[in-house]
Amino acid sequence: MSILFTPGTISEVKVKNRFVHSATHERMATRNGEIKEEIIERYRNLARGEVGLIITGHMYVHLLGRAGGRQVGIYTDEMIPGLKRVVDAVHNEGGKIVFQLAHAGRQTRKRLIGENPIGPSTLRRDPVFFVKPREMTQEEINEVIESFGNAAYRAAEAGADGIQLHAAHGYLISQFLSPFFNKRNDAWGGSDENRFRFLREIVLTIKKEFPRDRAILIKMNAH
């Protein structure tokens, strides 16, 4: 048990102990995804409680990628000052913080995003939200990849110690990885390599500008 209280390193990020707060959806933002005081206090208290590394709840990188109400957004530069306040609160208590970046894809509702949800394919209704998504065009795929890159840039500008890509739980990256949801016959589907391409291009885009001394993590689940 003593190892839990020893320092560790992820990439070049030094963490004071082995306690990690896994991402949990806070539902504490404004309707537009802006940071509120409740979120700042939540993460300040975790850092004050000696949690070495905190991973935030999923932040939506694009307006069509919002998964739920009062979810934190990171889709515009206007979000940076509020996000920086969260980072400063954690750093002032000696902790490190990673922003989780996500796009809901088909796992959302029209009333949240203003139009029919998107996904890699349109063959099946989503088993969670019961919507039949619209298949993404090449232009939309490129736009979402770029949105993840822009969100990582904003995380760096806010001072976050790293980012975590949410490639699990049926959200958009997970949908592209899954042969159940991804029925495309182009460069983005079919083979394992093609289904992985979406995540690969996101990582490569992020690496172009993301600081080398910060961590890039990926959350995945598998069957």
PDB file of C-alpha atoms in Angstrom:
ATOM      1  CA  MET A   1       0.000   0.000   0.000  1.00  0.00           C
ATOM      2  CA  SER A   2       2.892   2.399   0.631  1.00  0.00           C
ATOM      3  CA  ILE A   3       3.476   2.793  -3.127  1.00  0.00           C
ATOM      4  CA  LEU A   4       0.163   4.673  -3.346  1.00  0.00           C
ATOM      5  CA  PHE A   5       1.777   7.567  -1.505  1.00  0.00           C
ATOM      6  CA  THR A   6       4.902   7.755  -3.660  1.00  0.00           C
ATOM      7  CA  PRO A   7       5.404  10.137  -6.628  1.00  0.00           C
ATOM      8  CA  GLY A   8       4.903   8.975 -10.195  1.00  0.00           C
ATOM      9  CA  THR A   9       5.398  10.312 -13.707  1.00  0.00           C
ATOM     10  CA  ILE A  10       3.100  10.277 -16.746  1.00  0.00           C
ATOM     11  CA  SER A  11       5.005  11.495 -19.787  1.00  0.00           C
ATOM     12  CA  GLU A  12       6.896  14.380 -18.191  1.00  0.00           C
ATOM     13  CA  VAL A  13       4.105  15.232 -15.740  1.00  0.00           C
ATOM     14  CA  LYS A  14       5.201  14.559 -12.173  1.00  0.00           C
ATOM     15  CA  VAL A  15       2.365  13.518  -9.863  1.00  0.00           C
ATOM     16  CA  LYS A  16       2.880  13.563  -6.092  1.00  0.00           C
ATOM     17  CA  ASN A  17       1.103  10.243  -5.431  1.00  0.00           C
ATOM     18  CA  ARG A  18      -0.727   7.412  -7.208  1.00  0.00           C
ATOM     19  CA  PHE A  19      -4.282   8.544  -6.419  1.00  0.00           C
ATOM     20  CA  VAL A  20      -6.232   9.407  -9.583  1.00  0.00           C
ATOM     21  CA  HIS A  21      -9.720  10.843  -9.822  1.00  0.00           C
ATOM     22  CA  SER A  22     -11.302   9.242 -12.886  1.00  0.00           C
ATOM     23  CA  ALA A  23     -13.506  11.391 -15.114  1.00  0.00           C
ATOM     24  CA  THR A  24     -17.041  11.915 -13.827  1.00  0.00           C
ATOM     25  CA  HIS A  25     -19.689  14.082 -15.523  1.00  0.00           C
ATOM     26  CA  GLU A  26     -20.257  17.014 -13.157  1.00  0.00           C
ATOM     27  CA  ARG A  27     -23.467  18.562 -14.589  1.00  0.00           C
ATOM     28  CA  MET A  28     -22.395  21.876 -13.016  1.00  0.00           C
ATOM     29  CA  ALA A  29     -21.725  24.126 -16.026  1.00  0.00           C
ATOM     30  CA  THR A  30     -23.952  26.846 -17.462  1.00  0.00           C
ATOM     31  CA  ARG A  31     -26.346  26.037 -20.299  1.00  0.00           C
ATOM     32  CA  ASN A  32     -23.619  27.098 -22.732  1.00  0.00           C
ATOM     33  CA  GLY A  33     -20.973  24.919 -21.104  1.00  0.00           C
ATOM     34  CA  GLU A  34     -19.184  27.680 -19.216  1.00  0.00           C
ATOM     35  CA  ILE A  35     -17.429  27.098 -15.900  1.00  0.00           C
ATOM     36  CA  LYS A  36     -19.315  27.910 -12.692  1.00  0.00           C
ATOM     37  CA  GLU A  37     -17.994  28.307  -9.156  1.00  0.00           C
ATOM     38  CA  GLU A  38     -19.344  24.896  -8.168  1.00  0.00           C
ATOM     39  CA  ILE A  39     -16.970  23.192 -10.584  1.00  0.00           C
ATOM     40  CA  ILE A  40     -13.987  25.172  -9.353  1.00  0.00           C
ATOM     41  CA  GLU A  41     -14.775  24.261  -5.751  1.00  0.00           C
ATOM     42  CA  ARG A  42     -15.287  20.613  -6.640  1.00  0.00           C
ATOM     43  CA  TYR A  43     -11.834  20.237  -8.121  1.00  0.00           C
ATOM     44  CA  ARG A  44     -10.186  22.439  -5.519  1.00  0.00           C
ATOM     45  CA  ASN A  45     -11.568  20.161  -2.796  1.00  0.00           C
ATOM     46  CA  LEU A  46     -10.289  17.032  -4.559  1.00  0.00           C
ATOM     47  CA  ALA A  47      -6.799  18.497  -4.860  1.00  0.00           C
ATOM     48  CA  ARG A  48      -6.933  19.692  -1.256  1.00  0.00           C
ATOM     49  CA  GLY A  49      -7.814  16.121  -0.287  1.00  0.00           C
ATOM     50  CA  GLU A  50      -4.460  15.000  -1.731  1.00  0.00           C
ATOM     51  CA  VAL A  51      -5.724  13.460  -4.978  1.00  0.00           C
ATOM     52  CA  GLY A  52      -2.532  13.596  -7.035  1.00  0.00           C
ATOM     53  CA  LEU A  53      -4.074  13.542 -10.510  1.00  0.00           C
ATOM     54  CA  ILE A  54      -7.566  14.738 -11.395  1.00  0.00           C
ATOM     55  CA  ILE A  55      -9.251  13.916 -14.696  1.00  0.00           C
ATOM     56  CA  THR A  56     -12.236  16.153 -15.348  1.00  0.00           C
ATOM     57  CA  GLY A  57     -15.635  15.132 -16.633  1.00  0.00           C
ATOM     58  CA  HIS A  58     -15.954  14.959 -20.421  1.00  0.00           C
ATOM     59  CA  MET A  59     -15.804  18.338 -22.167  1.00  0.00           C
ATOM     60  CA  TYR A  60     -17.486  18.631 -25.557  1.00  0.00           C
ATOM     61  CA  VAL A  61     -15.169  19.815 -28.319  1.00  0.00           C
ATOM     62  CA  HIS A  62     -17.873  20.712 -30.854  1.00  0.00           C
ATOM     63  CA  LEU A  63     -21.425  22.041 -30.554  1.00  0.00           C
ATOM     64  CA  LEU A  64     -22.787  18.854 -32.143  1.00  0.00           C
ATOM     65  CA  GLY A  65     -20.823  16.774 -29.641  1.00  0.00           C
ATOM     66  CA  ARG A  66     -22.687  17.792 -26.510  1.00  0.00           C
ATOM     67  CA  ALA A  67     -23.851  14.719 -24.592  1.00  0.00           C
ATOM     68  CA  GLY A  68     -25.922  16.182 -21.754  1.00  0.00           C
ATOM     69  CA  GLY A  69     -27.223  19.208 -19.956  1.00  0.00           C
ATOM     70  CA  ARG A  70     -24.851  21.483 -18.052  1.00  0.00           C
ATOM     71  CA  GLN A  71     -21.840  19.714 -19.563  1.00  0.00           C
ATOM     72  CA  VAL A  72     -18.582  21.668 -19.653  1.00  0.00           C
ATOM     73  CA  GLY A  73     -17.632  22.924 -23.114  1.00  0.00           C
ATOM     74  CA  ILE A  74     -14.222  23.521 -24.676  1.00  0.00           C
ATOM     75  CA  TYR A  75     -15.417  24.352 -28.195  1.00  0.00           C
ATOM     76  CA  THR A  76     -14.436  28.029 -28.277  1.00  0.00           C
ATOM     77  CA  ASP A  77     -11.558  30.205 -27.072  1.00  0.00           C
ATOM     78  CA  GLU A  78     -14.045  32.093 -24.892  1.00  0.00           C
ATOM     79  CA  MET A  79     -13.993  29.075 -22.545  1.00  0.00           C
ATOM     80  CA  ILE A  80     -10.277  29.396 -21.780  1.00  0.00           C
ATOM     81  CA  PRO A  81     -10.457  31.924 -18.879  1.00  0.00           C
ATOM     82  CA  GLY A  82     -12.978  29.814 -16.968  1.00  0.00           C
ATOM     83  CA  LEU A  83     -11.036  26.619 -17.592  1.00  0.00           C
ATOM     84  CA  LYS A  84      -7.872  28.338 -16.394  1.00  0.00           C
ATOM     85  CA  ARG A  85      -9.563  29.114 -13.077  1.00  0.00           C
ATOM     86  CA  VAL A  86     -10.174  25.380 -12.602  1.00  0.00           C
ATOM     87  CA  VAL A  87      -6.534  24.590 -13.369  1.00  0.00           C
ATOM     88  CA  ASP A  88      -5.257  27.313 -11.040  1.00  0.00           C
ATOM     89  CA  ALA A  89      -7.474  26.047  -8.207  1.00  0.00           C
ATOM     90  CA  VAL A  90      -5.998  22.545  -8.527  1.00  0.00           C
ATOM     91  CA  HIS A  91      -2.406  23.713  -8.963  1.00  0.00           C
ATOM     92  CA  ASN A  92      -2.653  25.984  -5.928  1.00  0.00           C
ATOM     93  CA  GLU A  93      -3.461  22.894  -3.850  1.00  0.00           C
ATOM     94  CA  GLY A  94      -0.521  20.940  -5.249  1.00  0.00           C
ATOM     95  CA  GLY A  95      -2.478  18.720  -7.645  1.00  0.00           C
ATOM     96  CA  LYS A  96      -2.308  18.019 -11.372  1.00  0.00           C
ATOM     97  CA  ILE A  97      -5.283  18.107 -13.748  1.00  0.00           C
ATOM     98  CA  VAL A  98      -6.101  16.541 -17.109  1.00  0.00           C
ATOM     99  CA  PHE A  99      -9.023  17.641 -19.295  1.00  0.00           C
ATOM    100  CA  GLN A 100     -11.110  14.864 -20.805  1.00  0.00           C
ATOM    101  CA  LEU A 101     -12.130  15.730 -24.384  1.00  0.00           C
ATOM    102  CA  ALA A 102     -15.153  14.141 -26.020  1.00  0.00           C
ATOM    103  CA  HIS A 103     -17.728  14.197 -28.790  1.00  0.00           C
ATOM    104  CA  ALA A 104     -21.055  12.453 -28.201  1.00  0.00           C
ATOM    105  CA  GLY A 105     -21.647  11.434 -31.802  1.00  0.00           C
ATOM    106  CA  ARG A 106     -24.917   9.528 -31.919  1.00  0.00           C
ATOM    107  CA  GLN A 107     -25.263   9.440 -28.115  1.00  0.00           C
ATOM    108  CA  THR A 108     -27.174  12.687 -27.727  1.00  0.00           C
ATOM    109  CA  ARG A 109     -30.542  14.220 -28.543  1.00  0.00           C
ATOM    110  CA  LYS A 110     -31.756  16.705 -31.125  1.00  0.00           C
ATOM    111  CA  ARG A 111     -33.066  19.017 -28.418  1.00  0.00           C
ATOM    112  CA  LEU A 112     -29.522  19.357 -27.048  1.00  0.00           C
ATOM    113  CA  ILE A 113     -27.676  20.064 -30.285  1.00  0.00           C
ATOM    114  CA  GLY A 114     -30.386  21.502 -32.536  1.00  0.00           C
ATOM    115  CA  GLU A 115     -30.219  18.846 -35.266  1.00  0.00           C
ATOM    116  CA  ASN A 116     -30.126  15.113 -35.790  1.00  0.00           C
ATOM    117  CA  PRO A 117     -27.058  13.513 -34.160  1.00  0.00           C
ATOM    118  CA  ILE A 118     -24.166  12.340 -36.333  1.00  0.00           C
ATOM    119  CA  GLY A 119     -22.214   9.101 -36.355  1.00  0.00           C
ATOM    120  CA  PRO A 120     -19.952   6.953 -38.523  1.00  0.00           C
ATOM    121  CA  SER A 121     -22.955   5.068 -39.955  1.00  0.00           C
ATOM    122  CA  THR A 122     -26.728   5.331 -40.012  1.00  0.00           C
ATOM    123  CA  LEU A 123     -27.771   1.669 -40.166  1.00  0.00           C
ATOM    124  CA  ARG A 124     -28.867   1.189 -36.567  1.00  0.00           C
ATOM    125  CA  ARG A 125     -30.694   3.243 -33.984  1.00  0.00           C
ATOM    126  CA  ASP A 126     -28.599   4.099 -30.965  1.00  0.00           C
ATOM    127  CA  PRO A 127     -29.381   1.575 -28.175  1.00  0.00           C
ATOM    128  CA  VAL A 128     -29.158   4.285 -25.503  1.00  0.00           C
ATOM    129  CA  PHE A 129     -30.889   7.316 -27.057  1.00  0.00           C
ATOM    130  CA  PHE A 130     -32.944   5.480 -29.718  1.00  0.00           C
ATOM    131  CA  VAL A 131     -32.034   7.995 -32.423  1.00  0.00           C
ATOM    132  CA  LYS A 132     -30.986   7.035 -35.926  1.00  0.00           C
ATOM    133  CA  PRO A 133     -27.907   9.173 -36.623  1.00  0.00           C
ATOM    134  CA  ARG A 134     -26.919  10.821 -39.868  1.00  0.00           C
ATOM    135  CA  GLU A 135     -23.765   9.374 -41.440  1.00  0.00           C
ATOM    136  CA  MET A 136     -20.877  11.827 -41.290  1.00  0.00           C
ATOM    137  CA  THR A 137     -19.429  13.218 -44.508  1.00  0.00           C
ATOM    138  CA  GLN A 138     -15.692  13.436 -45.152  1.00  0.00           C
ATOM    139  CA  GLU A 139     -15.867  17.175 -44.454  1.00  0.00           C
ATOM    140  CA  GLU A 140     -17.572  16.576 -41.101  1.00  0.00           C
ATOM    141  CA  ILE A 141     -15.002  13.974 -40.112  1.00  0.00           C
ATOM    142  CA  ASN A 142     -12.215  16.447 -40.869  1.00  0.00           C
ATOM    143  CA  GLU A 143     -14.029  19.149 -38.907  1.00  0.00           C
ATOM    144  CA  VAL A 144     -14.381  16.976 -35.813  1.00  0.00           C
ATOM    145  CA  ILE A 145     -10.736  15.907 -35.964  1.00  0.00           C
ATOM    146  CA  GLU A 146      -9.759  19.571 -36.110  1.00  0.00           C
ATOM    147  CA  SER A 147     -12.133  20.323 -33.220  1.00  0.00           C
ATOM    148  CA  PHE A 148     -10.259  17.869 -31.006  1.00  0.00           C
ATOM    149  CA  GLY A 149      -6.987  19.536 -31.973  1.00  0.00           C
ATOM    150  CA  ASN A 150      -8.378  22.991 -31.180  1.00  0.00           C
ATOM    151  CA  ALA A 151      -9.746  21.767 -27.858  1.00  0.00           C
ATOM    152  CA  ALA A 152      -6.330  20.364 -26.893  1.00  0.00           C
ATOM    153  CA  TYR A 153      -4.807  23.754 -27.733  1.00  0.00           C
ATOM    154  CA  ARG A 154      -7.332  25.442 -25.424  1.00  0.00           C
ATOM    155  CA  ALA A 155      -6.529  22.950 -22.676  1.00  0.00           C
ATOM    156  CA  ALA A 156      -2.854  23.829 -22.997  1.00  0.00           C
ATOM    157  CA  GLU A 157      -3.640  27.552 -22.976  1.00  0.00           C
ATOM    158  CA  ALA A 158      -5.651  27.055 -19.775  1.00  0.00           C
ATOM    159  CA  GLY A 159      -2.610  25.363 -18.196  1.00  0.00           C
ATOM    160  CA  ALA A 160      -3.914  21.790 -18.005  1.00  0.00           C
ATOM    161  CA  ASP A 161      -1.247  19.158 -17.389  1.00  0.00           C
ATOM    162  CA  GLY A 162      -2.625  16.968 -20.139  1.00  0.00           C
ATOM    163  CA  ILE A 163      -5.678  15.782 -22.015  1.00  0.00           C
ATOM    164  CA  GLN A 164      -7.537  12.490 -22.121  1.00  0.00           C
ATOM    165  CA  LEU A 165      -9.425  11.473 -25.255  1.00  0.00           C
ATOM    166  CA  HIS A 166     -12.730   9.803 -24.417  1.00  0.00           C
ATOM    167  CA  ALA A 167     -12.669   6.804 -26.746  1.00  0.00           C
ATOM    168  CA  ALA A 168     -14.995   4.707 -24.588  1.00  0.00           C
ATOM    169  CA  HIS A 169     -18.620   4.300 -23.500  1.00  0.00           C
ATOM    170  CA  GLY A 170     -20.104   4.525 -26.986  1.00  0.00           C
ATOM    171  CA  TYR A 171     -19.168   8.129 -27.747  1.00  0.00           C
ATOM    172  CA  LEU A 172     -18.007   9.169 -31.212  1.00  0.00           C
ATOM    173  CA  ILE A 173     -14.421   7.868 -31.145  1.00  0.00           C
ATOM    174  CA  SER A 174     -15.695   4.598 -29.687  1.00  0.00           C
ATOM    175  CA  GLN A 175     -18.332   4.462 -32.448  1.00  0.00           C
ATOM    176  CA  PHE A 176     -15.654   4.655 -35.135  1.00  0.00           C
ATOM    177  CA  LEU A 177     -13.624   1.911 -33.420  1.00  0.00           C
ATOM    178  CA  SER A 178     -16.615  -0.410 -33.095  1.00  0.00           C
ATOM    179  CA  PRO A 179     -17.535  -2.829 -35.933  1.00  0.00           C
ATOM    180  CA  PHE A 180     -21.075  -2.817 -34.494  1.00  0.00           C
ATOM    181  CA  PHE A 181     -21.579   0.908 -35.071  1.00  0.00           C
ATOM    182  CA  ASN A 182     -19.105   1.556 -37.885  1.00  0.00           C
ATOM    183  CA  LYS A 183     -20.357   0.030 -41.134  1.00  0.00           C
ATOM    184  CA  ARG A 184     -18.518   2.369 -43.491  1.00  0.00           C
ATOM    185  CA  ASN A 185     -16.894   1.074 -46.678  1.00  0.00           C
ATOM    186  CA  ASP A 186     -14.450   3.941 -47.145  1.00  0.00           C
ATOM    187  CA  ALA A 187     -11.104   4.806 -45.522  1.00  0.00           C
ATOM    188  CA  TRP A 188     -12.831   5.215 -42.132  1.00  0.00           C
ATOM    189  CA  GLY A 189     -14.408   1.767 -41.822  1.00  0.00           C
ATOM    190  CA  GLY A 190     -14.224  -1.915 -42.692  1.00  0.00           C
ATOM    191  CA  SER A 191     -10.811  -3.106 -41.500  1.00  0.00           C
ATOM    192  CA  ASP A 192      -9.393  -2.691 -38.005  1.00  0.00           C
ATOM    193  CA  GLU A 193      -6.879  -0.226 -39.431  1.00  0.00           C
ATOM    194  CA  ASN A 194      -9.565   1.900 -41.085  1.00  0.00           C
ATOM    195  CA  ARG A 195     -11.766   1.969 -37.989  1.00  0.00           C
ATOM    196  CA  PHE A 196      -8.745   3.065 -35.946  1.00  0.00           C
ATOM    197  CA  ARG A 197      -7.904   5.863 -38.407  1.00  0.00           C
ATOM    198  CA  PHE A 198     -10.289   8.404 -36.806  1.00  0.00           C
ATOM    199  CA  LEU A 199      -8.573   8.117 -33.403  1.00  0.00           C
ATOM    200  CA  ARG A 200      -5.138   8.052 -35.044  1.00  0.00           C
ATOM    201  CA  GLU A 201      -5.771  11.281 -36.954  1.00  0.00           C
ATOM    202  CA  ILE A 202      -7.057  12.982 -33.804  1.00  0.00           C
ATOM    203  CA  VAL A 203      -3.889  12.061 -31.909  1.00  0.00           C
ATOM    204  CA  LEU A 204      -1.640  13.188 -34.765  1.00  0.00           C
ATOM    205  CA  THR A 205      -3.505  16.497 -35.015  1.00  0.00           C
ATOM    206  CA  ILE A 206      -3.171  17.114 -31.283  1.00  0.00           C
ATOM    207  CA  LYS A 207       0.543  16.311 -31.315  1.00  0.00           C
ATOM    208  CA  LYS A 208       1.241  19.042 -33.871  1.00  0.00           C
ATOM    209  CA  GLU A 209       0.764  21.812 -31.319  1.00  0.00           C
ATOM    210  CA  PHE A 210       0.301  20.198 -27.909  1.00  0.00           C
ATOM    211  CA  PRO A 211       3.275  20.785 -25.572  1.00  0.00           C
ATOM    212  CA  ARG A 212       5.618  17.794 -25.383  1.00  0.00           C
ATOM    213  CA  ASP A 213       5.926  18.060 -21.616  1.00  0.00           C
ATOM    214  CA  ARG A 214       2.232  17.334 -21.089  1.00  0.00           C
ATOM    215  CA  ALA A 215       0.357  14.050 -21.117  1.00  0.00           C
ATOM    216  CA  ILE A 216      -1.900  12.671 -23.836  1.00  0.00           C
ATOM    217  CA  LEU A 217      -4.094   9.891 -22.450  1.00  0.00           C
ATOM    218  CA  ILE A 218      -6.821   7.793 -24.065  1.00  0.00           C
ATOM    219  CA  LYS A 219      -9.742   6.187 -22.241  1.00  0.00           C
ATOM    220  CA  MET A 220     -10.905   2.975 -23.933  1.00  0.00           C
ATOM    221  CA  ASN A 221     -13.104   0.011 -23.130  1.00  0.00           C
ATOM    222  CA  ALA A 222     -13.275  -3.304 -24.949  1.00  0.00           C
ATOM    223  CA  HIS A 223     -15.263  -6.516 -25.213  1.00  0.00           C
TER     224      HIS A 223
END
